[in-house]
Amino acid sequence: MTQQGNHQQDDKRQDSRQQGDAQRDGNGLPVRALGRQGLAVGAVGLGTMGMTMAYGTGDEAGSIATVRRAYELGVTLFDTAELYGLGTGSNEQLLGRAVRDIRSEVVIATKFGFDMDAPQNAEGYALNSRPEHIRKVTENSLRHLGTDYIDVLYQHRVDPDVPIEDVAGTIGELIAEGKVRYLGLSEAGPDVLRRAHAVHPVSVLQTEYSVFERAVEADVLPVVRELGIGFVPYSPLGRGFLTGAVKPAAEYPADDMRSWDDRWQPGNYERNLTAVRELTALAAGKGISVTQLALAWLLAQGDDIVPIPGTRSPRRLAENVAAADVALSAQDLARVQEILPEGAAGSRYPEAIMPTW
Protein backbone atom coordinates (compact mmCIF):
# COMPACT_ATOMS: atom_id res chain seq x y z
CA MET A 1 0.00 0.00 0.00
CA THR A 2 1.25 3.52 -0.76
CA GLN A 3 2.03 6.03 1.98
CA GLN A 4 -0.99 8.06 0.86
CA GLY A 5 -3.13 4.92 1.09
CA ASN A 6 -1.90 4.29 4.61
CA HIS A 7 -2.84 7.82 5.66
CA GLN A 8 -6.30 7.45 4.10
CA GLN A 9 -6.83 4.14 5.91
CA ASP A 10 -5.73 5.67 9.23
CA ASP A 11 -8.14 8.58 8.69
CA LYS A 12 -10.99 6.15 8.06
CA ARG A 13 -10.13 4.22 11.21
CA GLN A 14 -10.04 7.42 13.25
CA ASP A 15 -13.41 8.48 11.84
CA SER A 16 -14.79 5.04 12.72
CA ARG A 17 -13.51 5.33 16.30
CA GLN A 18 -15.02 8.77 16.73
CA GLN A 19 -18.36 7.54 15.36
CA GLY A 20 -18.23 4.49 17.65
CA ASP A 21 -17.73 6.65 20.73
CA ALA A 22 -20.69 8.77 19.69
CA GLN A 23 -22.92 5.70 19.27
CA ARG A 24 -24.84 4.19 22.11
CA ASP A 25 -26.06 0.66 22.48
CA GLY A 26 -29.67 -0.23 23.13
CA ASN A 27 -29.33 0.50 26.84
CA GLY A 28 -27.71 3.90 26.49
CA LEU A 29 -24.04 3.25 27.30
CA PRO A 30 -21.61 4.90 24.85
CA VAL A 31 -19.70 2.43 22.67
CA ARG A 32 -15.93 2.65 22.25
CA ALA A 33 -13.55 0.94 19.83
CA LEU A 34 -10.67 -1.10 21.22
CA GLY A 35 -7.96 -1.50 18.63
CA ARG A 36 -8.29 -1.46 14.88
CA GLN A 37 -9.51 -5.00 14.34
CA GLY A 38 -13.21 -4.35 14.90
CA LEU A 39 -13.67 -4.81 18.65
CA ALA A 40 -16.23 -2.38 20.12
CA VAL A 41 -17.70 -2.45 23.63
CA GLY A 42 -19.62 -0.33 26.10
CA ALA A 43 -17.52 2.48 27.59
CA VAL A 44 -17.45 0.84 31.03
CA GLY A 45 -16.83 -2.89 31.49
CA LEU A 46 -17.04 -5.22 34.49
CA GLY A 47 -14.13 -7.03 36.14
CA THR A 48 -15.15 -10.27 37.86
CA MET A 49 -11.99 -11.12 39.87
CA GLY A 50 -13.46 -10.01 43.18
CA MET A 51 -16.41 -12.37 42.75
CA THR A 52 -14.19 -15.36 43.60
CA MET A 53 -10.88 -14.08 45.01
CA ALA A 54 -8.86 -11.24 46.58
CA TYR A 55 -11.71 -9.33 48.25
CA GLY A 56 -13.16 -11.83 50.67
CA THR A 57 -15.88 -14.40 50.11
CA GLY A 58 -18.41 -13.67 47.40
CA ASP A 59 -21.99 -14.84 46.89
CA GLU A 60 -22.44 -16.68 43.59
CA ALA A 61 -26.11 -15.87 43.11
CA GLY A 62 -25.48 -12.24 43.93
CA SER A 63 -22.51 -12.11 41.58
CA ILE A 64 -24.52 -13.58 38.72
CA ALA A 65 -27.27 -11.05 39.40
CA THR A 66 -24.67 -8.28 39.21
CA VAL A 67 -23.42 -9.54 35.84
CA ARG A 68 -26.99 -9.65 34.53
CA ARG A 69 -27.68 -6.15 35.82
CA ALA A 70 -24.50 -4.94 34.13
CA TYR A 71 -25.77 -6.24 30.81
CA GLU A 72 -29.13 -4.52 31.36
CA LEU A 73 -27.27 -1.23 31.90
CA GLY A 74 -25.30 -1.55 28.67
CA VAL A 75 -22.08 -3.22 29.83
CA THR A 76 -20.81 -5.61 27.18
CA LEU A 77 -17.17 -6.26 28.20
CA PHE A 78 -16.77 -8.85 30.98
CA ASP A 79 -13.29 -9.70 32.26
CA THR A 80 -12.24 -12.99 33.85
CA ALA A 81 -9.12 -15.18 34.01
CA GLU A 82 -7.88 -18.67 34.78
CA LEU A 83 -6.10 -17.20 37.83
CA TYR A 84 -9.33 -15.83 39.31
CA GLY A 85 -10.51 -19.37 39.95
CA LEU A 86 -7.14 -20.42 41.38
CA GLY A 87 -6.99 -23.22 38.85
CA THR A 88 -10.53 -24.51 39.47
CA GLY A 89 -12.23 -22.55 36.68
CA SER A 90 -14.77 -21.19 39.16
CA ASN A 91 -14.61 -17.57 38.01
CA GLU A 92 -14.96 -18.45 34.34
CA GLN A 93 -17.75 -20.89 35.15
CA LEU A 94 -19.63 -18.22 37.09
CA LEU A 95 -19.37 -15.76 34.21
CA GLY A 96 -20.30 -18.43 31.68
CA ARG A 97 -23.47 -19.27 33.58
CA ALA A 98 -24.37 -15.60 33.93
CA VAL A 99 -24.17 -14.83 30.19
CA ARG A 100 -25.16 -18.18 28.69
CA ASP A 101 -28.35 -16.94 27.05
CA ILE A 102 -26.81 -13.63 25.91
CA ARG A 103 -23.42 -14.99 24.81
CA SER A 104 -23.53 -13.48 21.33
CA GLU A 105 -24.32 -10.03 22.74
CA VAL A 106 -21.36 -9.75 25.11
CA VAL A 107 -17.56 -9.70 24.89
CA ILE A 108 -15.75 -12.16 27.16
CA ALA A 109 -12.09 -11.55 27.93
CA THR A 110 -10.05 -14.17 29.77
CA LYS A 111 -6.36 -14.74 30.45
CA PHE A 112 -3.65 -17.38 30.56
CA GLY A 113 -0.06 -17.11 31.72
CA PHE A 114 0.38 -18.89 35.05
CA ASP A 115 1.19 -22.49 35.89
CA MET A 116 -1.65 -23.27 38.25
CA ASP A 117 -0.45 -26.84 38.74
CA ALA A 118 2.95 -25.84 40.13
CA PRO A 119 3.35 -25.05 43.84
CA GLN A 120 3.33 -21.37 44.73
CA ASN A 121 6.49 -19.65 45.90
CA ALA A 122 7.11 -16.20 47.42
CA GLU A 123 6.24 -14.66 44.06
CA GLY A 124 2.96 -16.54 43.69
CA TYR A 125 2.30 -18.89 40.79
CA ALA A 126 5.06 -19.52 38.27
CA LEU A 127 4.65 -18.05 34.80
CA ASN A 128 3.99 -20.31 31.84
CA SER A 129 3.28 -18.99 28.33
CA ARG A 130 4.68 -21.89 26.35
CA PRO A 131 2.59 -22.46 23.21
CA GLU A 132 1.36 -25.88 24.33
CA HIS A 133 0.31 -24.42 27.69
CA ILE A 134 -1.56 -21.57 25.99
CA ARG A 135 -3.54 -24.12 24.01
CA LYS A 136 -4.27 -26.22 27.09
CA VAL A 137 -5.53 -23.24 29.10
CA THR A 138 -7.58 -21.97 26.16
CA GLU A 139 -9.37 -25.32 25.86
CA ASN A 140 -10.04 -25.28 29.61
CA SER A 141 -11.38 -21.73 29.42
CA LEU A 142 -13.69 -22.58 26.55
CA ARG A 143 -15.07 -25.48 28.56
CA HIS A 144 -15.43 -23.48 31.78
CA LEU A 145 -17.13 -20.60 30.01
CA GLY A 146 -19.43 -22.92 28.08
CA THR A 147 -18.63 -21.26 24.77
CA ASP A 148 -16.91 -22.16 21.51
CA TYR A 149 -14.97 -18.90 21.21
CA ILE A 150 -13.21 -16.37 23.44
CA ASP A 151 -13.51 -12.75 22.34
CA VAL A 152 -10.26 -11.47 23.88
CA LEU A 153 -7.48 -13.78 25.02
CA TYR A 154 -4.87 -12.00 27.14
CA GLN A 155 -1.42 -13.06 28.21
CA HIS A 156 -1.86 -12.30 31.92
CA ARG A 157 1.80 -11.51 32.56
CA VAL A 158 4.79 -11.41 30.24
CA ASP A 159 6.84 -14.62 30.54
CA PRO A 160 10.56 -13.79 30.24
CA ASP A 161 11.29 -17.41 29.31
CA VAL A 162 9.04 -17.46 26.23
CA PRO A 163 9.58 -15.05 23.32
CA ILE A 164 6.56 -12.81 22.90
CA GLU A 165 6.69 -13.63 19.19
CA ASP A 166 5.83 -17.25 20.08
CA VAL A 167 2.95 -16.09 22.27
CA ALA A 168 1.49 -13.78 19.61
CA GLY A 169 1.97 -16.45 16.96
CA THR A 170 0.12 -19.06 19.01
CA ILE A 171 -2.82 -16.76 19.68
CA GLY A 172 -2.80 -15.83 15.99
CA GLU A 173 -3.22 -19.54 15.22
CA LEU A 174 -6.11 -19.78 17.69
CA ILE A 175 -7.71 -16.79 16.00
CA ALA A 176 -7.34 -18.45 12.61
CA GLU A 177 -8.99 -21.56 14.07
CA GLY A 178 -11.96 -19.52 15.30
CA LYS A 179 -11.36 -20.24 18.99
CA VAL A 180 -10.27 -16.67 19.77
CA ARG A 181 -11.20 -13.36 18.16
CA TYR A 182 -8.73 -10.78 19.46
CA LEU A 183 -5.24 -10.78 20.96
CA GLY A 184 -4.68 -8.98 24.24
CA LEU A 185 -1.68 -8.42 26.50
CA SER A 186 -1.59 -7.44 30.16
CA GLU A 187 1.14 -5.45 31.91
CA ALA A 188 3.31 -5.44 28.77
CA GLY A 189 5.83 -2.67 28.09
CA PRO A 190 6.58 -0.79 24.87
CA ASP A 191 9.15 -3.23 23.49
CA VAL A 192 6.95 -6.28 24.08
CA LEU A 193 3.97 -4.48 22.55
CA ARG A 194 5.90 -3.65 19.40
CA ARG A 195 7.30 -7.16 19.00
CA ALA A 196 3.95 -8.85 19.55
CA HIS A 197 2.13 -6.43 17.27
CA ALA A 198 4.62 -7.16 14.47
CA VAL A 199 3.59 -10.84 14.57
CA HIS A 200 -0.16 -10.40 15.04
CA PRO A 201 -2.17 -7.20 15.68
CA VAL A 202 -2.71 -6.57 19.38
CA SER A 203 -6.21 -5.25 19.97
CA VAL A 204 -6.07 -4.52 23.71
CA LEU A 205 -3.57 -3.83 26.46
CA GLN A 206 -4.78 -4.26 30.04
CA THR A 207 -2.72 -2.61 32.77
CA GLU A 208 -3.44 -0.89 36.07
CA TYR A 209 -4.31 2.78 35.56
CA SER A 210 -6.23 5.25 37.69
CA VAL A 211 -5.86 8.60 39.39
CA PHE A 212 -3.94 6.54 41.97
CA GLU A 213 -1.64 4.76 39.48
CA ARG A 214 -0.12 6.71 36.59
CA ALA A 215 2.99 4.78 35.49
CA VAL A 216 1.60 3.98 32.04
CA GLU A 217 1.36 7.64 31.04
CA ALA A 218 5.03 8.24 30.27
CA ASP A 219 5.96 5.34 28.00
CA VAL A 220 3.11 2.88 27.53
CA LEU A 221 0.14 4.99 26.43
CA PRO A 222 2.11 6.75 23.65
CA VAL A 223 2.99 3.37 22.11
CA VAL A 224 -0.59 2.13 22.51
CA ARG A 225 -1.81 5.18 20.58
CA GLU A 226 0.93 4.86 17.95
CA LEU A 227 0.02 1.23 17.23
CA GLY A 228 -3.74 1.71 17.47
CA ILE A 229 -4.23 -0.57 20.48
CA GLY A 230 -7.16 -0.16 22.86
CA PHE A 231 -6.46 0.27 26.56
CA VAL A 232 -8.37 -1.42 29.38
CA PRO A 233 -7.43 -0.14 32.86
CA TYR A 234 -7.86 -2.63 35.67
CA SER A 235 -8.21 -1.51 39.29
CA PRO A 236 -9.55 1.84 38.04
CA LEU A 237 -10.86 2.59 41.53
CA GLY A 238 -7.59 1.90 43.31
CA ARG A 239 -8.80 -1.52 44.50
CA GLY A 240 -11.69 0.18 46.25
CA PHE A 241 -9.84 3.06 47.86
CA LEU A 242 -11.46 5.47 45.42
CA THR A 243 -14.93 4.43 46.52
CA GLY A 244 -14.37 6.13 49.86
CA ALA A 245 -15.52 3.00 51.72
CA VAL A 246 -12.13 2.18 53.22
CA LYS A 247 -10.60 1.25 56.54
CA PRO A 248 -7.02 0.57 57.69
CA ALA A 249 -5.29 -2.62 56.52
CA ALA A 250 -5.52 -4.28 59.94
CA GLU A 251 -9.32 -4.21 59.79
CA TYR A 252 -9.56 -6.37 56.66
CA PRO A 253 -9.60 -10.20 56.86
CA ALA A 254 -6.53 -12.14 55.75
CA ASP A 255 -8.18 -13.26 52.49
CA ASP A 256 -8.66 -9.64 51.42
CA MET A 257 -5.66 -8.22 49.53
CA ARG A 258 -6.19 -4.83 51.16
CA SER A 259 -4.88 -6.36 54.39
CA TRP A 260 -1.38 -6.37 52.84
CA ASP A 261 -1.66 -3.77 50.07
CA ASP A 262 0.98 -1.07 50.61
CA ARG A 263 -1.49 1.75 50.06
CA TRP A 264 -3.49 0.67 53.11
CA GLN A 265 -0.51 0.49 55.45
CA PRO A 266 0.06 3.10 58.20
CA GLY A 267 1.39 6.35 56.81
CA ASN A 268 0.35 5.67 53.23
CA TYR A 269 -3.24 5.03 54.31
CA GLU A 270 -3.59 8.43 55.95
CA ARG A 271 -2.05 10.29 53.00
CA ASN A 272 -4.26 8.49 50.51
CA LEU A 273 -7.35 9.02 52.64
CA THR A 274 -6.65 12.76 52.68
CA ALA A 275 -6.41 12.78 48.88
CA VAL A 276 -9.67 10.85 48.53
CA ARG A 277 -11.41 13.31 50.82
CA GLU A 278 -10.27 16.17 48.59
CA LEU A 279 -11.45 14.28 45.50
CA THR A 280 -14.75 13.62 47.25
CA ALA A 281 -15.21 17.34 47.87
CA LEU A 282 -14.54 18.03 44.18
CA ALA A 283 -17.05 15.36 43.20
CA ALA A 284 -19.68 16.66 45.61
CA GLY A 285 -19.41 20.08 44.00
CA LYS A 286 -20.46 18.44 40.72
CA GLY A 287 -23.23 16.37 42.29
CA ILE A 288 -21.45 13.05 41.69
CA SER A 289 -19.67 10.44 43.79
CA VAL A 290 -15.91 10.17 44.11
CA THR A 291 -16.18 6.82 42.30
CA GLN A 292 -17.83 8.49 39.33
CA LEU A 293 -15.19 11.23 39.36
CA ALA A 294 -12.40 8.64 39.23
CA LEU A 295 -13.98 6.73 36.33
CA ALA A 296 -14.89 9.91 34.44
CA TRP A 297 -11.27 11.04 34.80
CA LEU A 298 -10.11 7.80 33.16
CA LEU A 299 -12.65 8.05 30.35
CA ALA A 300 -11.47 11.60 29.70
CA GLN A 301 -7.91 10.39 29.06
CA GLY A 302 -8.87 9.08 25.61
CA ASP A 303 -11.69 7.51 23.63
CA ASP A 304 -9.63 4.31 23.35
CA ILE A 305 -9.95 3.63 27.10
CA VAL A 306 -12.53 1.28 28.67
CA PRO A 307 -12.09 0.74 32.44
CA ILE A 308 -13.28 -2.48 34.09
CA PRO A 309 -14.20 -1.67 37.70
CA GLY A 310 -15.11 -4.74 39.71
CA THR A 311 -18.01 -4.96 42.12
CA ARG A 312 -20.42 -7.48 43.59
CA SER A 313 -23.02 -4.79 44.31
CA PRO A 314 -25.72 -3.88 41.76
CA ARG A 315 -25.95 -0.44 43.39
CA ARG A 316 -22.23 0.20 42.97
CA LEU A 317 -22.46 -1.16 39.46
CA ALA A 318 -25.15 1.35 38.46
CA GLU A 319 -23.06 4.14 39.96
CA ASN A 320 -20.01 3.04 37.95
CA VAL A 321 -21.89 2.82 34.67
CA ALA A 322 -23.41 6.28 35.18
CA ALA A 323 -19.87 7.72 35.18
CA ALA A 324 -19.90 7.39 31.38
CA ASP A 325 -22.25 10.36 31.27
CA VAL A 326 -20.14 12.61 33.52
CA ALA A 327 -18.37 15.46 31.73
CA LEU A 328 -15.30 16.90 33.44
CA SER A 329 -14.07 20.40 32.64
CA ALA A 330 -10.45 21.38 32.14
CA GLN A 331 -10.60 22.92 35.60
CA ASP A 332 -11.84 19.64 37.08
CA LEU A 333 -9.00 17.71 35.46
CA ALA A 334 -6.48 20.27 36.67
CA ARG A 335 -7.80 19.98 40.22
CA VAL A 336 -7.45 16.18 40.14
CA GLN A 337 -3.87 16.63 39.01
CA GLU A 338 -3.27 19.10 41.82
CA ILE A 339 -4.63 16.67 44.42
CA LEU A 340 -2.70 13.66 43.09
CA PRO A 341 0.17 14.94 40.93
CA GLU A 342 1.97 11.57 40.92
CA GLY A 343 -0.67 9.12 42.08
CA ALA A 344 -1.13 7.43 45.42
CA ALA A 345 1.31 6.90 48.28
CA GLY A 346 2.58 3.34 48.35
CA SER A 347 3.42 0.67 45.79
CA ARG A 348 0.68 -1.06 43.82
CA TYR A 349 2.25 -4.50 44.38
CA PRO A 350 4.92 -5.97 46.66
CA GLU A 351 8.33 -5.87 45.01
CA ALA A 352 8.44 -9.64 44.51
CA ILE A 353 5.39 -9.62 42.21
CA MET A 354 5.64 -6.14 40.69
CA PRO A 355 5.25 -6.34 36.88
CA THR A 356 8.29 -5.04 35.02
CA TRP A 357 8.22 -3.48 31.57
PDB file of N, CA and C in Angstrom, residues 1 4 17 44 51 63 77 79 83 89 91 104 118 136 149 167 174 185 207 212 221 280 311 338 353 356:
ATOM      1  N   MET A   1       0.848  -1.206   0.000  1.00  0.00           N
ATOM      2  CA  MET A   1       0.000   0.000   0.000  1.00  0.00           C
ATOM      3  C   MET A   1       0.877   1.247   0.000  1.00  0.00           C
ATOM      4  N   GLN A   4       0.272   7.319   0.880  1.00  0.00           N
ATOM      5  CA  GLN A   4      -0.991   8.057   0.858  1.00  0.00           C
ATOM      6  C   GLN A   4      -2.147   7.137   1.254  1.00  0.00           C
ATOM      7  N   ARG A  17     -13.604   5.295  14.845  1.00  0.00           N
ATOM      8  CA  ARG A  17     -13.506   5.326  16.298  1.00  0.00           C
ATOM      9  C   ARG A  17     -14.323   6.469  16.878  1.00  0.00           C
ATOM     10  N   VAL A  44     -17.845   1.346  29.715  1.00  0.00           N
ATOM     11  CA  VAL A  44     -17.453   0.835  31.035  1.00  0.00           C
ATOM     12  C   VAL A  44     -17.701  -0.661  31.033  1.00  0.00           C
ATOM     13  N   MET A  51     -15.267 -11.490  42.486  1.00  0.00           N
ATOM     14  CA  MET A  51     -16.407 -12.365  42.749  1.00  0.00           C
ATOM     15  C   MET A  51     -15.966 -13.722  43.300  1.00  0.00           C
ATOM     16  N   SER A  63     -23.449 -12.479  42.636  1.00  0.00           N
ATOM     17  CA  SER A  63     -22.508 -12.105  41.585  1.00  0.00           C
ATOM     18  C   SER A  63     -23.134 -12.270  40.202  1.00  0.00           C
ATOM     19  N   LEU A  77     -18.481  -5.667  28.000  1.00  0.00           N
ATOM     20  CA  LEU A  77     -17.167  -6.256  28.204  1.00  0.00           C
ATOM     21  C   LEU A  77     -17.081  -6.835  29.613  1.00  0.00           C
ATOM     22  N   ASP A  79     -14.683  -9.272  32.136  1.00  0.00           N
ATOM     23  CA  ASP A  79     -13.293  -9.703  32.258  1.00  0.00           C
ATOM     24  C   ASP A  79     -13.127 -10.770  33.325  1.00  0.00           C
ATOM     25  N   LEU A  83      -6.619 -17.461  36.485  1.00  0.00           N
ATOM     26  CA  LEU A  83      -6.102 -17.200  37.826  1.00  0.00           C
ATOM     27  C   LEU A  83      -7.211 -16.913  38.825  1.00  0.00           C
ATOM     28  N   GLY A  89     -11.298 -22.999  37.715  1.00  0.00           N
ATOM     29  CA  GLY A  89     -12.226 -22.553  36.679  1.00  0.00           C
ATOM     30  C   GLY A  89     -13.467 -21.892  37.224  1.00  0.00           C
ATOM     31  N   ASN A  91     -14.240 -18.914  38.446  1.00  0.00           N
ATOM     32  CA  ASN A  91     -14.615 -17.570  38.010  1.00  0.00           C
ATOM     33  C   ASN A  91     -15.158 -17.596  36.586  1.00  0.00           C
ATOM     34  N   SER A 104     -23.882 -14.169  22.568  1.00  0.00           N
ATOM     35  CA  SER A 104     -23.532 -13.477  21.327  1.00  0.00           C
ATOM     36  C   SER A 104     -23.599 -11.960  21.450  1.00  0.00           C
ATOM     37  N   ALA A 118       1.677 -25.876  39.398  1.00  0.00           N
ATOM     38  CA  ALA A 118       2.947 -25.835  40.128  1.00  0.00           C
ATOM     39  C   ALA A 118       2.728 -25.226  41.512  1.00  0.00           C
ATOM     40  N   LYS A 136      -3.607 -25.469  26.030  1.00  0.00           N
ATOM     41  CA  LYS A 136      -4.274 -26.222  27.092  1.00  0.00           C
ATOM     42  C   LYS A 136      -5.205 -25.324  27.898  1.00  0.00           C
ATOM     43  N   TYR A 149     -15.963 -19.906  21.571  1.00  0.00           N
ATOM     44  CA  TYR A 149     -14.965 -18.898  21.209  1.00  0.00           C
ATOM     45  C   TYR A 149     -14.768 -17.929  22.359  1.00  0.00           C
ATOM     46  N   VAL A 167       4.261 -16.281  21.642  1.00  0.00           N
ATOM     47  CA  VAL A 167       2.948 -16.089  22.265  1.00  0.00           C
ATOM     48  C   VAL A 167       1.968 -15.500  21.254  1.00  0.00           C
ATOM     49  N   LEU A 174      -4.802 -19.556  17.065  1.00  0.00           N
ATOM     50  CA  LEU A 174      -6.108 -19.782  17.688  1.00  0.00           C
ATOM     51  C   LEU A 174      -7.178 -18.888  17.072  1.00  0.00           C
ATOM     52  N   LEU A 185      -2.809  -8.261  25.589  1.00  0.00           N
ATOM     53  CA  LEU A 185      -1.678  -8.416  26.498  1.00  0.00           C
ATOM     54  C   LEU A 185      -2.002  -7.672  27.783  1.00  0.00           C
ATOM     55  N   THR A 207      -3.721  -2.940  31.755  1.00  0.00           N
ATOM     56  CA  THR A 207      -2.722  -2.608  32.768  1.00  0.00           C
ATOM     57  C   THR A 207      -3.383  -1.715  33.809  1.00  0.00           C
ATOM     58  N   PHE A 212      -4.907   7.023  40.989  1.00  0.00           N
ATOM     59  CA  PHE A 212      -3.939   6.538  41.967  1.00  0.00           C
ATOM     60  C   PHE A 212      -2.664   6.006  41.319  1.00  0.00           C
ATOM     61  N   LEU A 221       1.257   4.431  27.198  1.00  0.00           N
ATOM     62  CA  LEU A 221       0.139   4.995  26.433  1.00  0.00           C
ATOM     63  C   LEU A 221       0.564   5.575  25.081  1.00  0.00           C
ATOM     64  N   THR A 280     -13.331  13.720  46.919  1.00  0.00           N
ATOM     65  CA  THR A 280     -14.750  13.615  47.254  1.00  0.00           C
ATOM     66  C   THR A 280     -15.399  14.997  47.307  1.00  0.00           C
ATOM     67  N   THR A 311     -17.114  -5.117  40.982  1.00  0.00           N
ATOM     68  CA  THR A 311     -18.014  -4.956  42.121  1.00  0.00           C
ATOM     69  C   THR A 311     -18.924  -6.167  42.202  1.00  0.00           C
ATOM     70  N   GLU A 338      -3.806  18.384  40.668  1.00  0.00           N
ATOM     71  CA  GLU A 338      -3.268  19.103  41.823  1.00  0.00           C
ATOM     72  C   GLU A 338      -3.345  18.246  43.087  1.00  0.00           C
ATOM     73  N   ILE A 353       6.334  -9.327  43.285  1.00  0.00           N
ATOM     74  CA  ILE A 353       5.385  -9.618  42.208  1.00  0.00           C
ATOM     75  C   ILE A 353       5.084  -8.397  41.341  1.00  0.00           C
ATOM     76  N   THR A 356       7.221  -5.872  35.554  1.00  0.00           N
ATOM     77  CA  THR A 356       8.292  -5.045  35.018  1.00  0.00           C
ATOM     78  C   THR A 356       8.124  -4.915  33.519  1.00  0.00           C
TER      79      THR A 356
END
